[in-house]
XYZ file of C-alpha atoms in Angstrom:
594
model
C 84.582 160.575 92.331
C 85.347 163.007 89.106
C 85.447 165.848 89.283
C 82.522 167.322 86.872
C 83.852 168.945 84.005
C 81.873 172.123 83.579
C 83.417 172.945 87.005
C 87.214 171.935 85.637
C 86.720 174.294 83.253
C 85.814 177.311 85.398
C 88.293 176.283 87.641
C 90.670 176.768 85.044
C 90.001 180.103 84.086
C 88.405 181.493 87.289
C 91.668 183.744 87.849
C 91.127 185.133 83.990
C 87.630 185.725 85.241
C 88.288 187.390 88.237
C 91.238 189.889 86.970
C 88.916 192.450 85.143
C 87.260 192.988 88.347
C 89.968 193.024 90.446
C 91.749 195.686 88.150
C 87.983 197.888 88.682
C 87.846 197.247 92.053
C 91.945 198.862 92.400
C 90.976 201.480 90.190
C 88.198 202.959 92.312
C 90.129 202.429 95.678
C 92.921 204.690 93.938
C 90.110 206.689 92.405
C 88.266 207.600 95.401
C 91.990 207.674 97.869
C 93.100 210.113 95.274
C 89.915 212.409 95.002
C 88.883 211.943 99.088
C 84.698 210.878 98.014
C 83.158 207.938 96.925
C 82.658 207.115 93.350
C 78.691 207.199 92.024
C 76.767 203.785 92.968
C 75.671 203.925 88.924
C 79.618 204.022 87.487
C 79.876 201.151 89.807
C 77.068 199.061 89.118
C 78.128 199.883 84.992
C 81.336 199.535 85.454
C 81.425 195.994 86.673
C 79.190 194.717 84.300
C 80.760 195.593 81.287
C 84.380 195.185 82.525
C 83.452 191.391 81.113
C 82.489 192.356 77.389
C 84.931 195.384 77.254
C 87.842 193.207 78.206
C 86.944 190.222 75.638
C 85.990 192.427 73.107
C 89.540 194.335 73.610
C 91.418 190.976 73.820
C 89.339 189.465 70.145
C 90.415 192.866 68.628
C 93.726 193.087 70.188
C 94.548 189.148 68.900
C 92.762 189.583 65.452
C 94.917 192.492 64.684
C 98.126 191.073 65.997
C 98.082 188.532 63.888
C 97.115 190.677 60.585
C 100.056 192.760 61.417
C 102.231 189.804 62.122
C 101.122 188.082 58.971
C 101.788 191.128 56.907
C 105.315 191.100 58.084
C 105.750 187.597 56.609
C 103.685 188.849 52.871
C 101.635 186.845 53.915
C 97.319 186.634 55.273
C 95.263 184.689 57.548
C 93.287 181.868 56.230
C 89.670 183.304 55.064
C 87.417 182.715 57.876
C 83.963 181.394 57.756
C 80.930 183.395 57.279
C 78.684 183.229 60.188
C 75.715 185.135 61.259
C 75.488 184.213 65.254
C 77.992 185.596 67.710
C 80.686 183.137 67.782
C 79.345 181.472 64.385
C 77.083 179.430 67.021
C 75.172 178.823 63.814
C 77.902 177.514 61.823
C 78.887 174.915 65.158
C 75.442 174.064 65.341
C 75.502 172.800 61.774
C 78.491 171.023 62.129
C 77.314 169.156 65.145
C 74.299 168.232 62.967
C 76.338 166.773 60.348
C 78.508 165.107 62.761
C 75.126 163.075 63.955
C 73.617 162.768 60.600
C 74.592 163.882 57.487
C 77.461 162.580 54.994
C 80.857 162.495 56.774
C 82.791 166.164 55.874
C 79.780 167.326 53.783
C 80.239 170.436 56.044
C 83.821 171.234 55.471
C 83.247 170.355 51.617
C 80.855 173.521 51.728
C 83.103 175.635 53.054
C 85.589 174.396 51.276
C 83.841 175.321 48.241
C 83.034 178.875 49.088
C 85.969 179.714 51.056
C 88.974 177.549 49.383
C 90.977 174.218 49.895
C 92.133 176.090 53.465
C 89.885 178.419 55.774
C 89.996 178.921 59.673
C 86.430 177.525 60.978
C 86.297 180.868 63.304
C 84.125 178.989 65.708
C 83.935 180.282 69.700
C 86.010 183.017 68.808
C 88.722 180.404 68.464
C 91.451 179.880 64.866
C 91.081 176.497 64.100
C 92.067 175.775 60.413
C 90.682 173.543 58.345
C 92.799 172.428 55.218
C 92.582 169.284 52.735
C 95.420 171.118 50.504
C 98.313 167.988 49.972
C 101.322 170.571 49.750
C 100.002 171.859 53.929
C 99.592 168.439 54.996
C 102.860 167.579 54.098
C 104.371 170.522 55.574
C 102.317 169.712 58.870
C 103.119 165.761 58.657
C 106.959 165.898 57.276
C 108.382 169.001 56.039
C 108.191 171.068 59.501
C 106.821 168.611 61.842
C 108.644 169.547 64.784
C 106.844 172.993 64.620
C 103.549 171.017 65.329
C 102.024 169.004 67.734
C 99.100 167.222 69.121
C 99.275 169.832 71.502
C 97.325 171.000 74.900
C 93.669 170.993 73.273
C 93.857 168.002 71.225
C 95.523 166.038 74.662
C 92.815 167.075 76.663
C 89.471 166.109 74.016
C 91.082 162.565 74.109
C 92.889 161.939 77.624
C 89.252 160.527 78.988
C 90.030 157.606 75.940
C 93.283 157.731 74.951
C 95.110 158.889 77.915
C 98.900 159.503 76.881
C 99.175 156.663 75.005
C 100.874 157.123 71.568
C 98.074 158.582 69.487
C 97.770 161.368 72.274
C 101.410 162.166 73.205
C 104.326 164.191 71.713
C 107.916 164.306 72.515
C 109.244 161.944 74.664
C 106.542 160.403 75.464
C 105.463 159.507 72.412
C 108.775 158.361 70.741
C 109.027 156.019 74.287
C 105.875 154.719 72.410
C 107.044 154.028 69.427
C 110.285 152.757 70.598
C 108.556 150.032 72.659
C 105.585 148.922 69.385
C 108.549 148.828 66.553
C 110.326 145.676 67.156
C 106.788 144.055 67.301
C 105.902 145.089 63.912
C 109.114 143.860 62.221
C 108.588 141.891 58.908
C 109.315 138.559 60.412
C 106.602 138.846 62.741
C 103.590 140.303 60.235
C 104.681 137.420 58.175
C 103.345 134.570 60.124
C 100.071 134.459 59.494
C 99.447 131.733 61.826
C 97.135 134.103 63.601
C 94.778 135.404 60.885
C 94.000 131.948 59.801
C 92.983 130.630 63.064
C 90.757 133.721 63.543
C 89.785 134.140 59.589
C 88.584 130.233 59.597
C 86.827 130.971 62.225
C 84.866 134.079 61.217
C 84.017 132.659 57.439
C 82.793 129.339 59.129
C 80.949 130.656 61.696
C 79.119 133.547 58.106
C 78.658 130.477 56.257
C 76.672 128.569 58.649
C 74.477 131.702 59.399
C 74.309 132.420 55.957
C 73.008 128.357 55.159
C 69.911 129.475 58.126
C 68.400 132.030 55.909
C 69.773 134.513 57.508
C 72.457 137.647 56.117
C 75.389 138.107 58.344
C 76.459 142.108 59.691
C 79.757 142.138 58.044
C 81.350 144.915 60.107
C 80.205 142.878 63.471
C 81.900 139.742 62.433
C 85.385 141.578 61.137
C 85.502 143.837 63.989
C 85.727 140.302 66.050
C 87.808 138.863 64.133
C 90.380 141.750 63.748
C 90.079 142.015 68.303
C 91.212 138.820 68.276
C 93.554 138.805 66.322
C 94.734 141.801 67.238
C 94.576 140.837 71.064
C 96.472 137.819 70.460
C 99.002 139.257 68.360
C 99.828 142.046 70.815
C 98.946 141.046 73.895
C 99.344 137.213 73.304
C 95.719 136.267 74.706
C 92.991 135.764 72.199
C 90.065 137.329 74.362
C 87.654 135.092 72.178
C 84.824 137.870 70.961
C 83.979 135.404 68.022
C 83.483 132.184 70.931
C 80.242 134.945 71.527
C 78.479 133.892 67.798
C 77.570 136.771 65.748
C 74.792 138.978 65.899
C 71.472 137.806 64.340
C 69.789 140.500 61.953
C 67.254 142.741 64.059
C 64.077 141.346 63.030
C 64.902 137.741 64.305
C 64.146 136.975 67.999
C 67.358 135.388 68.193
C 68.980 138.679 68.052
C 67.414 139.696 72.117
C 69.447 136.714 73.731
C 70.957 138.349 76.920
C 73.267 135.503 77.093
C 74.836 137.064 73.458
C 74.068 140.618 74.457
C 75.714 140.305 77.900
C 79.086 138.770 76.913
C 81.986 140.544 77.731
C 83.048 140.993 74.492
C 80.029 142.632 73.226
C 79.888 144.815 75.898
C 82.948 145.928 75.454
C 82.498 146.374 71.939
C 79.360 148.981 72.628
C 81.120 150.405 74.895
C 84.270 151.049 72.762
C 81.818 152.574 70.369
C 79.877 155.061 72.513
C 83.371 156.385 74.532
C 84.696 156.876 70.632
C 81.559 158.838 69.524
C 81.930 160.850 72.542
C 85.380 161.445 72.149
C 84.946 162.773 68.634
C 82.366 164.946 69.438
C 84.449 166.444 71.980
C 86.479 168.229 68.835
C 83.260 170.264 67.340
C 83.641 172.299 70.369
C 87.592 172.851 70.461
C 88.756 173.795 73.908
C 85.191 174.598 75.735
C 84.299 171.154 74.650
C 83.552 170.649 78.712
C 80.753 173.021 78.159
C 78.980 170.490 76.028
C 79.194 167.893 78.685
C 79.055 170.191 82.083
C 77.989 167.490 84.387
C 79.668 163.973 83.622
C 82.222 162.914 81.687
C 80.666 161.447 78.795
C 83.958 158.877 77.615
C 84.130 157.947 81.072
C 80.574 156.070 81.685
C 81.591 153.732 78.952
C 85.331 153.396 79.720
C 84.736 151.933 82.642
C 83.296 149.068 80.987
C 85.995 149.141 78.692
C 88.202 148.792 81.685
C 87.342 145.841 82.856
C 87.622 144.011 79.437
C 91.455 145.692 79.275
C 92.303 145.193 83.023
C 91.959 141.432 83.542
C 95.075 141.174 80.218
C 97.172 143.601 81.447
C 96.653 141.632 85.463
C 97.626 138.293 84.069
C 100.519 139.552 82.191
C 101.934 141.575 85.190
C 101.300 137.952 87.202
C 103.417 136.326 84.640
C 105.949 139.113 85.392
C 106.007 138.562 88.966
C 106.743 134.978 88.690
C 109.328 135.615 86.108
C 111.138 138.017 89.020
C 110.353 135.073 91.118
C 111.973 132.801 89.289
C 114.954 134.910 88.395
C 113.950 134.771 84.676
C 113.164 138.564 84.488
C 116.650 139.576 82.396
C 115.602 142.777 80.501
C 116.306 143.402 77.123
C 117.507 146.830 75.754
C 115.411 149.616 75.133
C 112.939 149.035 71.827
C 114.179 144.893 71.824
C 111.822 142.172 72.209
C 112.663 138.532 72.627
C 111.525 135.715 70.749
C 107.626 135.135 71.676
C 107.404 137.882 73.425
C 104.464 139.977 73.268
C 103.783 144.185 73.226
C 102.700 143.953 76.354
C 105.017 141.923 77.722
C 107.754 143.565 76.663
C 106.339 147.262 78.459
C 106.244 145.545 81.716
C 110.029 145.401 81.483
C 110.186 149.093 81.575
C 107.163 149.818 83.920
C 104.521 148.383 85.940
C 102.381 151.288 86.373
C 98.789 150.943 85.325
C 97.693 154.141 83.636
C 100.230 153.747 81.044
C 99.499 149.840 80.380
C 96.110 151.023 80.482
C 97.013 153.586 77.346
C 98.633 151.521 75.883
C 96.681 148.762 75.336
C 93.620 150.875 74.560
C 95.531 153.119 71.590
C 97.217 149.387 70.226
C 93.675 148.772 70.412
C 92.183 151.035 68.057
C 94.424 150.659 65.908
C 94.581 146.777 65.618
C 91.105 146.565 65.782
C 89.525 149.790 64.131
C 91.391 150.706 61.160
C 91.582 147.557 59.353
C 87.742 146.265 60.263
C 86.569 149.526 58.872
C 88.987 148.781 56.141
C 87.588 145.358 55.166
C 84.051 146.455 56.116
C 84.102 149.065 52.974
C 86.187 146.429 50.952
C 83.047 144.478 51.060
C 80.304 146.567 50.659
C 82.331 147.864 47.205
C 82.522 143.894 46.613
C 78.690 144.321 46.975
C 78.433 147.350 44.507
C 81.232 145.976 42.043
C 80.589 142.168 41.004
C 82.691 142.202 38.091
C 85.523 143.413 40.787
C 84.950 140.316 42.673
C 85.394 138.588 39.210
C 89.052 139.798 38.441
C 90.321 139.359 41.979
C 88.823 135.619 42.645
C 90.716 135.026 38.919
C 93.891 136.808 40.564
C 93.815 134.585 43.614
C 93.076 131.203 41.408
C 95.844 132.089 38.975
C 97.888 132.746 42.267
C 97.012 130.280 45.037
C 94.101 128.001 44.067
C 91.062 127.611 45.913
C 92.475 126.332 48.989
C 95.853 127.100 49.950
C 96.760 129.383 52.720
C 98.333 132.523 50.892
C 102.128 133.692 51.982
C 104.254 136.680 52.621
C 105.007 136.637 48.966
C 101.951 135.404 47.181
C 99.960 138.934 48.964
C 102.906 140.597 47.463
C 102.920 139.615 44.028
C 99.346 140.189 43.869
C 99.020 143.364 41.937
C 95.027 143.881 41.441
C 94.171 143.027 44.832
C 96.567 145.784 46.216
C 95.207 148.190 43.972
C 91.701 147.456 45.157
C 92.574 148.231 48.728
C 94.406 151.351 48.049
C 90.815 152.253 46.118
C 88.858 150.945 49.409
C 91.344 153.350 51.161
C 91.019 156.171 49.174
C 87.619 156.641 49.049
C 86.718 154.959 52.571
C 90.040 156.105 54.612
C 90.099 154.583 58.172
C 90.577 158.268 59.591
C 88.878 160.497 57.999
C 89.703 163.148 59.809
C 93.422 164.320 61.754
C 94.775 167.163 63.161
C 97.913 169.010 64.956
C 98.418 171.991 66.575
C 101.201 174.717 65.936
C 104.063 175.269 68.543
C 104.794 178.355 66.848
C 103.731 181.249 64.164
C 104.096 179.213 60.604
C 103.794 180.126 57.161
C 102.207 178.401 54.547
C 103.692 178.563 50.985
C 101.526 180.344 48.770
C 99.884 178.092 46.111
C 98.881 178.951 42.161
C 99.554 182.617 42.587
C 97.598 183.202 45.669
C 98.945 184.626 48.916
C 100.890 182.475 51.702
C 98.644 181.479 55.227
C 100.077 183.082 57.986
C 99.380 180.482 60.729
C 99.122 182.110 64.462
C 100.987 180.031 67.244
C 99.061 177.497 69.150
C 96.242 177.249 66.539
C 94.323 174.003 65.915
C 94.586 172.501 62.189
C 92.712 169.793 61.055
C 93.749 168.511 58.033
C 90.869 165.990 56.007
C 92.548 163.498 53.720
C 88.856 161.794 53.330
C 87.680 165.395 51.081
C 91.662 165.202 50.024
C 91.279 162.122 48.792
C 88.175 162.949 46.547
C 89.482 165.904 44.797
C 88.965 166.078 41.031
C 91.965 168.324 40.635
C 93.702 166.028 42.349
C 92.742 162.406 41.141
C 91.028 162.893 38.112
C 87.028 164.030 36.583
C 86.180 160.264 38.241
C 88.138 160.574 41.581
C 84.059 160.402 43.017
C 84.128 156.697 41.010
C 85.359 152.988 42.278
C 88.037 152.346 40.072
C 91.356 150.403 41.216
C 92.896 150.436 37.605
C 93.413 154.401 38.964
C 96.323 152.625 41.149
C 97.255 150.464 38.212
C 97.245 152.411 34.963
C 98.386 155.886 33.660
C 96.232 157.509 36.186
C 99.304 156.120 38.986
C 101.519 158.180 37.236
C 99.974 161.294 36.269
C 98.060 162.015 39.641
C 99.803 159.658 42.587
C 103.530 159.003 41.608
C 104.210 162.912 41.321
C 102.624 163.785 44.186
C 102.697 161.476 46.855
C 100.678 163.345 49.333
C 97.346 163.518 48.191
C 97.008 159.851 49.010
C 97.634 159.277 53.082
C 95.416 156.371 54.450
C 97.952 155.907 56.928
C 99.675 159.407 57.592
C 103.226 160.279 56.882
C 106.088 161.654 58.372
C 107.392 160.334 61.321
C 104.177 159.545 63.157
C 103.319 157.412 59.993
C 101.281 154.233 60.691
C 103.943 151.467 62.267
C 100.892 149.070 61.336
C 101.011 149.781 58.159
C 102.478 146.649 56.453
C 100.316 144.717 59.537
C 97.045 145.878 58.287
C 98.043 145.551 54.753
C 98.381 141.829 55.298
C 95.821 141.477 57.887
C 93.448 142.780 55.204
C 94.797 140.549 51.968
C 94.643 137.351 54.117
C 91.723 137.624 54.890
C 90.189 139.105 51.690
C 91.588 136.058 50.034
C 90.357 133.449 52.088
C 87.077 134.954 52.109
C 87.096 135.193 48.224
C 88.383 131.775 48.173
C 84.933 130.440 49.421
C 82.324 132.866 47.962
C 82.135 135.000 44.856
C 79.168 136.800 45.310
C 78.612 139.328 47.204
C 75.281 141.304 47.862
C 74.010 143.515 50.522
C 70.504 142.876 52.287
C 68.098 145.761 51.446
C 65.380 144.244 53.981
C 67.994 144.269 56.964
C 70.503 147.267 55.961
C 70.005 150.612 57.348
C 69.748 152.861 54.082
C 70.823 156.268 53.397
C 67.695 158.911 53.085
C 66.294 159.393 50.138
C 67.351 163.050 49.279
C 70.603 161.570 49.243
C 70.064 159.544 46.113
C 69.651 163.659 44.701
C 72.864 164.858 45.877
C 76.596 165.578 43.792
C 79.393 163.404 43.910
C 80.180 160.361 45.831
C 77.198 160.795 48.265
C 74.258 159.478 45.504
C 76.055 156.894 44.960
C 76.221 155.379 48.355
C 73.897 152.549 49.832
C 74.634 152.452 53.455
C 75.195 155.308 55.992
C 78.625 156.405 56.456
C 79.750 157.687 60.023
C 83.090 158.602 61.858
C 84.363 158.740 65.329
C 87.904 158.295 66.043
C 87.612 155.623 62.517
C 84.693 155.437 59.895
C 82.298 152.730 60.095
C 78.797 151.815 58.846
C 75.986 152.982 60.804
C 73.593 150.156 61.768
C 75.877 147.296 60.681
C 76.996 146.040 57.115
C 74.242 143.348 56.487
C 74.767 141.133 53.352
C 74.352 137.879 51.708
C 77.040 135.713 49.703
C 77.102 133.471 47.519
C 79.099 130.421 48.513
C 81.401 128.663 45.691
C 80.406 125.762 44.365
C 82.339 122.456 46.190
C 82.932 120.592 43.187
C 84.926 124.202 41.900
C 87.752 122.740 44.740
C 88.008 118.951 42.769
């Protein structure tokens, strides 16, 4: 039974609570010992209740001025705050939780940032949390002074329902055991076999094409995101759990689509599941740390993690069985800390080194996320700008012809040599990054450096940051007049080195520093391979205006990138497509292989 987590929350600050009237209560006992009569019923009655708002009020002004003084000490100020008109800017959470459920992803924060700078502290529930898309911070959080931040007590508890202490949701040595254990696994002689993706990636274009070849369009992101489990799966946990043996999803208006023997495979469930306990999660953070008031009853991650659970459980069972007979057989020899054998798999290897389930349980659900997320939501918007950008589709099929032909399996060094078709991802990144959102918190008092002859941030300690490379990504200062356009020549031509190549930070699809992305190189080639087979079987690309869920109209009205778009953006933990990425392509011609 859990515990319900409105009453956690009082728990934890019950004795807060109850010291303001304890410290009345003492007073009038000395009061009325001291002075022999009884204090008046009315000072009591008063007294108690507004012992409450005198002592936050005190504490708020006490804190707020603390830190002025503190930051004036350092020459320095505190971020400018919001402007809000509700106590505790409710109004200002209110429309962020709005946007959160349906307007463009950051469109909040890019107002703000607009009237209030590049950096402000969203003064929300009385709590600093600072907001900042400026490169020169992020690196300072990320690289420059990362051991004076953290994901720290507020961000560990949003996320421990999901994540648990798994390596996206631990610090110290908890999270460099973490990292220790994934490294060896993501060596180059292991990303390079790509034995994997083509079993999965033949499968997934076959099973499009014949779907396609029925009348029907195909939901892009549902096919990838089974492709890239798999795959994944396999890859780290050495059993293929077989989400694309399920078929892929049939567009809503067909019948076919309400088969419970599709809609109850494990695979799918899990998959609904993994998306409701991320949307959850992520909602947790518009509330900071009273994000249990927003969910007082039941644990809102938990209802679908259990279903999660018993997709995870069954992989990490069979590979602690394998373990057992191993010890059985006396062929459990351990290797050293952070070395795999040959064949040996992620999970695998952690059973060495522990057999408890919570933290197989973490870890398979952060390798997860990031195996599966990040690069489907990668390829999803790779496609739907294939859909937007035919003549891009043009100069990449002639990159992969000129390359590899029509047929043959691409290599380690054929994805490298291939110049265009890593510019267009780094474009699919920058404008579509997996995370759009990140943040740490601060161990201690920091100071930002001042920037273009303004003051430096004084940062209090243990404040939340959240640092946006999505808006950072789409800054015209930073990228250019047409950093709001599709253009990968920007990663090609003398855009590279007057925006990028001097300043390396205002492009981070998969951090920096030493939490950096381990994946990195993984989903790199995870996402070429199977961009080029793909592209080595169609070269047209369109999406399905009958079937896709479109954007509202007023958004065809607004500035920047948000006209431009044609499907619905969203973000939990990753961005994805709301409703599916529903298109049609064009198969190439067979007589194009003779």
């Amino acid at each position: 039974m859990h515990f319900p987590p409105f009453l956690a929350a009082l728990v934890r600050i019950i004795p807060r609570l109850l010291f303001a009237p304890a410290a009345v209560y003492i007073s009038f006992q000395v009061f009325e010992a001291l002075v022999g009569e009884r204090a008046p019923q009315w000072l009591r009655i008063s007294a108690y209740l507004l012992v409450f708002p005198a002592t936050f009020v005190t504490k708020l002004l006490y804190t707020q001025n603390r830190d002025r003084r503190h930051a004036g000490h350092h020459g320095a100020v505190i971020p400018p705050s919001i402007k809000y008109r509700w106590p505790g800017a409710l109004d200002k959470l209110s429309a962020l939780v709005w946007n959160f459920s349906n307007g463009y992803i950051a469109e909040y924060g890019e107002s703000e940032c607009e009237e209030n700078g590049n950096t402000f502290n969203f003064y929300v529930l009385y709590e600093n949390r600072i907001f900042t898309t400026e490169p020169e911070y992020i690196k300072a959080i990320l690289a420059t002074q990362f051991t004076s931040y953290e994901k720290g007590p507020v961000i560990y508890d949003q996320f421990y329902s999901l994540l648990g202490a798994g390596v996206f949701n631990s610090d110290a040595d908890i999270w460099k055991f973490h990292r220790t254990m994934t490294r060896p696994f993501l060596t180059r002689d292991r990303i390079s076999d790509f034995d994997i993706f083509e079993k999965h990636a033949e499968d997934a274009i076959h099973q499009m094409k014949i779907r396609m070849r029925q009348g029907y369009s195909v939901d892009f992101q549902d096919v990838i995101s089974r492709f890239t489990l798999d795959s994944a799966t396999e890859f780290l946990f050495g059993k293929d759990v077989c989400s694309l043996s399920a078929g892929i999803v049939y567009p809503p208006s067909s019948p076919l689509s309400k088969d419970p023997a599709f809609l109850n495979h494990p695979s799918n469930r899990f998959s609904c599941a993994f998306l409701e306990s991320q949307i959850a999660t992520a909602n947790r953070t518009n509330y900071g740390s009273s994000w249990r008031f927003a969910e007082p009853w039941r644990d809102q991650v938990q209802k679908h993690m259990k279903i999660c659970l018993e997709f995870v459980d069954p992989i990490i069972a069979d590979t602690l069985a394998k373990k057992h007979e191993q010890r059985r057989l006396g062929l459990d020899a351990k290797e050293g800390m952070g070395q795999a054998k040959d064949g040996e798999t992620l999970l695998e290897h952690l059973v060495n080194y522990t057999e408890d389930q919570k933290v197989l349980r973490d870890e398979a659900m952060n390798t997860m996320i990031a195996g599966r997320d990040t690069t489907a939501g990668t390829l999803t918007f790779a496609v739907y700008m294939l859909s937007q950008h035919p003549d891009v589709i043009a100069r990449l099929r002639e990159e992969i012809i000129t390359k590899i032909g029509l047929s043959r399996r691409p290599t380690h060094d054929d994805i490298r040599e291939m110049k265009y078709l890593r510019a267009f991802i780094n474009e699919v990144l920058r404008l579509y990054p997996p995370v759009p959102f990140n943040g740490r918190s601060s161990t201690q008092a920091q100071i930002f450096p001042a920037l273009k002859g303004g003051k430096p941030f004084y940062i209090p300690p243990h404040t939340m940051i959240t640092y946006c490379v999505f808006l950072m990504h789409r800054r015209k200062d930073l990228w250019g007049p047409d950093a709001d356009l599709f253009d990968p020549d920007r990663f090609l031509d003398e855009r590279l080195h007057k925006y990028l190549t001097p300043n390396p930070f205002i492009f981070l699809p998969f951090n920096a520093g030493p939490r950096i992305c381990l994946g990195q190189q993984f989903a790199y080639n995870e996402i070429s391979y199977f961009l080029i087979r793909l592209l080595q079987s169609i070269d047209a690309v369109s999406l399905d205006m009958e079937t896709q869920r479109l954007p509202p109209s007023d958004w065809a009205q607004a500035k920047g990138r948000k006209a431009l778009e044609k499907v619905i953006l969203r973000s939990h933990l990753t961005m994805y497509v709301q409703g599916g990425l529903w298109v049609r392509m064009k198969e190439v011609d067979p007589l194009d292989f003779v």
